[in-house]
Amino acid sequence: MLSERELAFIAIHKDSYPRVYRFVRRRVESAEMAEELAADVFRVVWQKWADEPRSDLAWLLTIARNLVGNAYRSRDRQQALQDKLRAATVVRFGDESDNVAVQDALARLREKDREILQLAYWDDLGTAEIAGVLQCSESAAKVRLHRARAAFRKHMPLGAASIAAESTTQKMGA
């Protein structure tokens, strides 16, 4: 049986989610990100519910606005880091090196693809460990890694793609 608190929260979620989602969707690049942030709004509401059980739309949208701002700041920090890594790679290896091509290809990937490739190559994790980090099954991790590799190869220049594919195959034992 659900508690009174849970029933009240479910009612607020049911009534307010569409408006919160639309608010967030107008401010972010993708529907996937909007869904994630709208869900986070209600996670925050649930966490704060014991302290102040509020349900007014203005409060929900304030939380949403703050979460959108956090997401953009996080994206900007990630982009600044990628720019810094690329600049360091250019200085060290030259603008036409395969290392720069790898940096550029990674920058073009979706965040989830980039993350799984970094877990596999930068952090040197096997698929079982990747599955643990991503909280998915090992077979799901293998599929995700395979798709991320395919996406990566699409973004690599032809000459560099074959070199990257060889080292990928050797490293992962595929």
PDB file of C-alpha atoms in Angstrom:
ATOM      1  CA  MET A   1       0.000   0.000   0.000  1.00  0.00           C
ATOM      2  CA  LEU A   2       1.338   3.426  -0.902  1.00  0.00           C
ATOM      3  CA  SER A   3       1.804   6.047   1.772  1.00  0.00           C
ATOM      4  CA  GLU A   4       0.070   9.414   1.694  1.00  0.00           C
ATOM      5  CA  ARG A   5       3.390  11.014   0.760  1.00  0.00           C
ATOM      6  CA  GLU A   6       3.855   8.665  -2.186  1.00  0.00           C
ATOM      7  CA  LEU A   7       0.295   9.195  -3.434  1.00  0.00           C
ATOM      8  CA  ALA A   8       0.692  12.979  -3.247  1.00  0.00           C
ATOM      9  CA  PHE A   9       3.975  12.800  -5.138  1.00  0.00           C
ATOM     10  CA  ILE A  10       2.460  10.577  -7.839  1.00  0.00           C
ATOM     11  CA  ALA A  11      -0.370  13.076  -8.272  1.00  0.00           C
ATOM     12  CA  ILE A  12       2.057  15.985  -8.612  1.00  0.00           C
ATOM     13  CA  HIS A  13       4.184  14.047 -11.082  1.00  0.00           C
ATOM     14  CA  LYS A  14       1.139  13.096 -13.163  1.00  0.00           C
ATOM     15  CA  ASP A  15      -0.202  16.658 -13.206  1.00  0.00           C
ATOM     16  CA  SER A  16       3.074  18.525 -13.697  1.00  0.00           C
ATOM     17  CA  TYR A  17       5.414  16.304 -15.697  1.00  0.00           C
ATOM     18  CA  PRO A  18       4.160  17.346 -19.159  1.00  0.00           C
ATOM     19  CA  ARG A  19       4.592  21.047 -18.389  1.00  0.00           C
ATOM     20  CA  VAL A  20       7.997  20.536 -16.796  1.00  0.00           C
ATOM     21  CA  TYR A  21       9.109  18.438 -19.766  1.00  0.00           C
ATOM     22  CA  ARG A  22       7.963  21.085 -22.281  1.00  0.00           C
ATOM     23  CA  PHE A  23       9.733  23.794 -20.270  1.00  0.00           C
ATOM     24  CA  VAL A  24      12.979  21.819 -20.291  1.00  0.00           C
ATOM     25  CA  ARG A  25      12.633  20.646 -23.907  1.00  0.00           C
ATOM     26  CA  ARG A  26      12.538  24.226 -25.175  1.00  0.00           C
ATOM     27  CA  ARG A  27      15.891  24.841 -23.486  1.00  0.00           C
ATOM     28  CA  VAL A  28      17.963  21.792 -24.401  1.00  0.00           C
ATOM     29  CA  GLU A  29      19.239  20.199 -27.607  1.00  0.00           C
ATOM     30  CA  SER A  30      17.610  16.778 -27.447  1.00  0.00           C
ATOM     31  CA  ALA A  31      14.464  15.060 -26.291  1.00  0.00           C
ATOM     32  CA  GLU A  32      16.620  12.497 -24.477  1.00  0.00           C
ATOM     33  CA  MET A  33      18.311  15.219 -22.433  1.00  0.00           C
ATOM     34  CA  ALA A  34      14.930  16.837 -21.731  1.00  0.00           C
ATOM     35  CA  GLU A  35      13.533  13.547 -20.426  1.00  0.00           C
ATOM     36  CA  GLU A  36      16.556  13.072 -18.202  1.00  0.00           C
ATOM     37  CA  LEU A  37      16.366  16.590 -16.773  1.00  0.00           C
ATOM     38  CA  ALA A  38      12.584  16.460 -16.281  1.00  0.00           C
ATOM     39  CA  ALA A  39      13.023  13.212 -14.363  1.00  0.00           C
ATOM     40  CA  ASP A  40      15.765  14.871 -12.305  1.00  0.00           C
ATOM     41  CA  VAL A  41      13.346  17.655 -11.381  1.00  0.00           C
ATOM     42  CA  PHE A  42      11.074  15.115  -9.735  1.00  0.00           C
ATOM     43  CA  ARG A  43      14.021  13.361  -8.106  1.00  0.00           C
ATOM     44  CA  VAL A  44      14.922  16.681  -6.464  1.00  0.00           C
ATOM     45  CA  VAL A  45      11.279  17.257  -5.494  1.00  0.00           C
ATOM     46  CA  TRP A  46      11.125  13.809  -3.897  1.00  0.00           C
ATOM     47  CA  GLN A  47      14.360  14.419  -1.987  1.00  0.00           C
ATOM     48  CA  LYS A  48      13.122  17.768  -0.682  1.00  0.00           C
ATOM     49  CA  TRP A  49       9.576  16.575  -0.079  1.00  0.00           C
ATOM     50  CA  ALA A  50      10.120  15.819   3.601  1.00  0.00           C
ATOM     51  CA  ASP A  51      11.547  19.300   4.257  1.00  0.00           C
ATOM     52  CA  GLU A  52       9.032  21.301   2.227  1.00  0.00           C
ATOM     53  CA  PRO A  53       6.203  19.449   0.480  1.00  0.00           C
ATOM     54  CA  ARG A  54       5.579  22.003  -2.277  1.00  0.00           C
ATOM     55  CA  SER A  55       3.904  21.338  -5.555  1.00  0.00           C
ATOM     56  CA  ASP A  56       3.481  24.739  -7.194  1.00  0.00           C
ATOM     57  CA  LEU A  57       4.547  24.917 -10.816  1.00  0.00           C
ATOM     58  CA  ALA A  58       6.821  27.915 -10.247  1.00  0.00           C
ATOM     59  CA  TRP A  59       8.900  25.907  -7.789  1.00  0.00           C
ATOM     60  CA  LEU A  60       9.109  22.952 -10.177  1.00  0.00           C
ATOM     61  CA  LEU A  61      10.177  25.196 -13.050  1.00  0.00           C
ATOM     62  CA  THR A  62      12.778  26.901 -10.848  1.00  0.00           C
ATOM     63  CA  ILE A  63      14.280  23.495 -10.122  1.00  0.00           C
ATOM     64  CA  ALA A  64      14.146  22.700 -13.838  1.00  0.00           C
ATOM     65  CA  ARG A  65      15.842  25.981 -14.757  1.00  0.00           C
ATOM     66  CA  ASN A  66      18.631  25.292 -12.260  1.00  0.00           C
ATOM     67  CA  LEU A  67      19.139  21.772 -13.605  1.00  0.00           C
ATOM     68  CA  VAL A  68      19.241  23.037 -17.195  1.00  0.00           C
ATOM     69  CA  GLY A  69      21.866  25.597 -16.157  1.00  0.00           C
ATOM     70  CA  ASN A  70      23.907  22.869 -14.470  1.00  0.00           C
ATOM     71  CA  ALA A  71      23.685  20.724 -17.607  1.00  0.00           C
ATOM     72  CA  TYR A  72      24.932  23.570 -19.800  1.00  0.00           C
ATOM     73  CA  ARG A  73      27.785  24.367 -17.428  1.00  0.00           C
ATOM     74  CA  SER A  74      28.749  20.698 -17.393  1.00  0.00           C
ATOM     75  CA  ARG A  75      28.642  20.579 -21.194  1.00  0.00           C
ATOM     76  CA  ASP A  76      30.765  23.727 -21.410  1.00  0.00           C
ATOM     77  CA  ARG A  77      33.365  22.286 -19.011  1.00  0.00           C
ATOM     78  CA  GLN A  78      33.453  19.073 -21.039  1.00  0.00           C
ATOM     79  CA  GLN A  79      33.932  21.057 -24.253  1.00  0.00           C
ATOM     80  CA  ALA A  80      36.685  23.174 -22.691  1.00  0.00           C
ATOM     81  CA  LEU A  81      38.460  20.013 -21.574  1.00  0.00           C
ATOM     82  CA  GLN A  82      38.183  18.493 -25.051  1.00  0.00           C
ATOM     83  CA  ASP A  83      39.518  21.704 -26.594  1.00  0.00           C
ATOM     84  CA  LYS A  84      42.424  21.710 -24.154  1.00  0.00           C
ATOM     85  CA  LEU A  85      43.237  18.061 -24.871  1.00  0.00           C
ATOM     86  CA  ARG A  86      43.094  18.676 -28.618  1.00  0.00           C
ATOM     87  CA  ALA A  87      45.368  21.716 -28.338  1.00  0.00           C
ATOM     88  CA  ALA A  88      47.878  19.733 -26.281  1.00  0.00           C
ATOM     89  CA  THR A  89      47.751  16.911 -28.833  1.00  0.00           C
ATOM     90  CA  VAL A  90      48.351  19.353 -31.703  1.00  0.00           C
ATOM     91  CA  VAL A  91      51.332  20.868 -29.884  1.00  0.00           C
ATOM     92  CA  ARG A  92      52.812  17.474 -29.114  1.00  0.00           C
ATOM     93  CA  PHE A  93      52.134  15.566 -32.346  1.00  0.00           C
ATOM     94  CA  GLY A  94      51.281  18.158 -35.010  1.00  0.00           C
ATOM     95  CA  ASP A  95      47.979  19.107 -36.569  1.00  0.00           C
ATOM     96  CA  GLU A  96      47.867  16.218 -39.052  1.00  0.00           C
ATOM     97  CA  SER A  97      48.661  13.363 -36.670  1.00  0.00           C
ATOM     98  CA  ASP A  98      46.431  10.367 -36.015  1.00  0.00           C
ATOM     99  CA  ASN A  99      46.242  11.491 -32.386  1.00  0.00           C
ATOM    100  CA  VAL A 100      44.479  14.697 -33.440  1.00  0.00           C
ATOM    101  CA  ALA A 101      42.168  12.680 -35.689  1.00  0.00           C
ATOM    102  CA  VAL A 102      41.271  10.519 -32.685  1.00  0.00           C
ATOM    103  CA  GLN A 103      40.540  13.603 -30.551  1.00  0.00           C
ATOM    104  CA  ASP A 104      38.362  15.078 -33.301  1.00  0.00           C
ATOM    105  CA  ALA A 105      36.479  11.810 -33.833  1.00  0.00           C
ATOM    106  CA  LEU A 106      35.830  11.469 -30.092  1.00  0.00           C
ATOM    107  CA  ALA A 107      34.551  15.031 -29.915  1.00  0.00           C
ATOM    108  CA  ARG A 108      31.959  14.257 -32.610  1.00  0.00           C
ATOM    109  CA  LEU A 109      30.549  11.228 -30.766  1.00  0.00           C
ATOM    110  CA  ARG A 110      27.520  11.181 -28.542  1.00  0.00           C
ATOM    111  CA  GLU A 111      28.462  11.475 -24.887  1.00  0.00           C
ATOM    112  CA  LYS A 112      27.447   7.870 -24.162  1.00  0.00           C
ATOM    113  CA  ASP A 113      29.608   6.513 -26.982  1.00  0.00           C
ATOM    114  CA  ARG A 114      32.563   8.632 -25.910  1.00  0.00           C
ATOM    115  CA  GLU A 115      32.133   7.470 -22.315  1.00  0.00           C
ATOM    116  CA  ILE A 116      32.168   3.762 -23.116  1.00  0.00           C
ATOM    117  CA  LEU A 117      35.209   4.125 -25.383  1.00  0.00           C
ATOM    118  CA  GLN A 118      37.031   6.026 -22.656  1.00  0.00           C
ATOM    119  CA  LEU A 119      36.154   3.318 -20.135  1.00  0.00           C
ATOM    120  CA  ALA A 120      37.521   0.690 -22.508  1.00  0.00           C
ATOM    121  CA  TYR A 121      40.676   2.491 -23.653  1.00  0.00           C
ATOM    122  CA  TRP A 122      41.595   5.249 -21.220  1.00  0.00           C
ATOM    123  CA  ASP A 123      40.554   3.343 -18.097  1.00  0.00           C
ATOM    124  CA  ASP A 124      41.519  -0.047 -19.568  1.00  0.00           C
ATOM    125  CA  LEU A 125      38.341  -1.810 -18.419  1.00  0.00           C
ATOM    126  CA  GLY A 126      37.029  -5.071 -19.822  1.00  0.00           C
ATOM    127  CA  THR A 127      33.400  -5.538 -20.773  1.00  0.00           C
ATOM    128  CA  ALA A 128      32.473  -7.046 -17.392  1.00  0.00           C
ATOM    129  CA  GLU A 129      33.917  -4.018 -15.599  1.00  0.00           C
ATOM    130  CA  ILE A 130      32.275  -1.625 -18.061  1.00  0.00           C
ATOM    131  CA  ALA A 131      28.956  -3.361 -17.409  1.00  0.00           C
ATOM    132  CA  GLY A 132      29.472  -2.774 -13.694  1.00  0.00           C
ATOM    133  CA  VAL A 133      30.226   0.920 -14.164  1.00  0.00           C
ATOM    134  CA  LEU A 134      27.270   1.443 -16.524  1.00  0.00           C
ATOM    135  CA  GLN A 135      25.014  -0.782 -14.424  1.00  0.00           C
ATOM    136  CA  CYS A 136      23.956  -2.968 -17.323  1.00  0.00           C
ATOM    137  CA  SER A 137      24.457  -6.576 -18.360  1.00  0.00           C
ATOM    138  CA  GLU A 138      27.746  -7.666 -19.862  1.00  0.00           C
ATOM    139  CA  SER A 139      26.054  -8.417 -23.175  1.00  0.00           C
ATOM    140  CA  ALA A 140      24.533  -4.911 -23.220  1.00  0.00           C
ATOM    141  CA  ALA A 141      27.987  -3.461 -22.554  1.00  0.00           C
ATOM    142  CA  LYS A 142      29.411  -5.474 -25.467  1.00  0.00           C
ATOM    143  CA  VAL A 143      26.687  -4.209 -27.793  1.00  0.00           C
ATOM    144  CA  ARG A 144      27.174  -0.606 -26.655  1.00  0.00           C
ATOM    145  CA  LEU A 145      30.928  -0.860 -27.083  1.00  0.00           C
ATOM    146  CA  HIS A 146      30.512  -2.363 -30.548  1.00  0.00           C
ATOM    147  CA  ARG A 147      28.170   0.472 -31.581  1.00  0.00           C
ATOM    148  CA  ALA A 148      30.474   3.111 -30.113  1.00  0.00           C
ATOM    149  CA  ARG A 149      33.424   1.663 -32.037  1.00  0.00           C
ATOM    150  CA  ALA A 150      31.389   1.725 -35.260  1.00  0.00           C
ATOM    151  CA  ALA A 151      30.399   5.350 -34.650  1.00  0.00           C
ATOM    152  CA  PHE A 152      34.025   6.210 -33.896  1.00  0.00           C
ATOM    153  CA  ARG A 153      35.233   4.602 -37.138  1.00  0.00           C
ATOM    154  CA  LYS A 154      32.703   6.662 -39.125  1.00  0.00           C
ATOM    155  CA  HIS A 155      34.247   9.869 -37.778  1.00  0.00           C
ATOM    156  CA  MET A 156      37.857   8.868 -38.422  1.00  0.00           C
ATOM    157  CA  PRO A 157      39.622   9.855 -41.660  1.00  0.00           C
ATOM    158  CA  LEU A 158      40.252   6.875 -43.965  1.00  0.00           C
ATOM    159  CA  GLY A 159      43.975   6.425 -43.307  1.00  0.00           C
ATOM    160  CA  ALA A 160      43.691   6.968 -39.595  1.00  0.00           C
ATOM    161  CA  ALA A 161      40.614   4.747 -39.336  1.00  0.00           C
ATOM    162  CA  SER A 162      42.541   1.647 -40.409  1.00  0.00           C
ATOM    163  CA  ILE A 163      45.323   2.359 -37.902  1.00  0.00           C
ATOM    164  CA  ALA A 164      42.787   2.948 -35.117  1.00  0.00           C
ATOM    165  CA  ALA A 165      40.878  -0.197 -36.084  1.00  0.00           C
ATOM    166  CA  GLU A 166      44.038  -2.321 -35.949  1.00  0.00           C
ATOM    167  CA  SER A 167      44.989  -1.080 -32.494  1.00  0.00           C
ATOM    168  CA  THR A 168      41.386  -1.455 -31.309  1.00  0.00           C
ATOM    169  CA  THR A 169      41.234  -5.038 -32.531  1.00  0.00           C
ATOM    170  CA  GLN A 170      44.566  -5.902 -30.922  1.00  0.00           C
ATOM    171  CA  LYS A 171      43.710  -4.227 -27.610  1.00  0.00           C
ATOM    172  CA  MET A 172      40.235  -5.716 -27.184  1.00  0.00           C
ATOM    173  CA  GLY A 173      41.106  -9.112 -28.622  1.00  0.00           C
ATOM    174  CA  ALA A 174      38.308  -8.913 -31.192  1.00  0.00           C
TER     175      ALA A 174
END
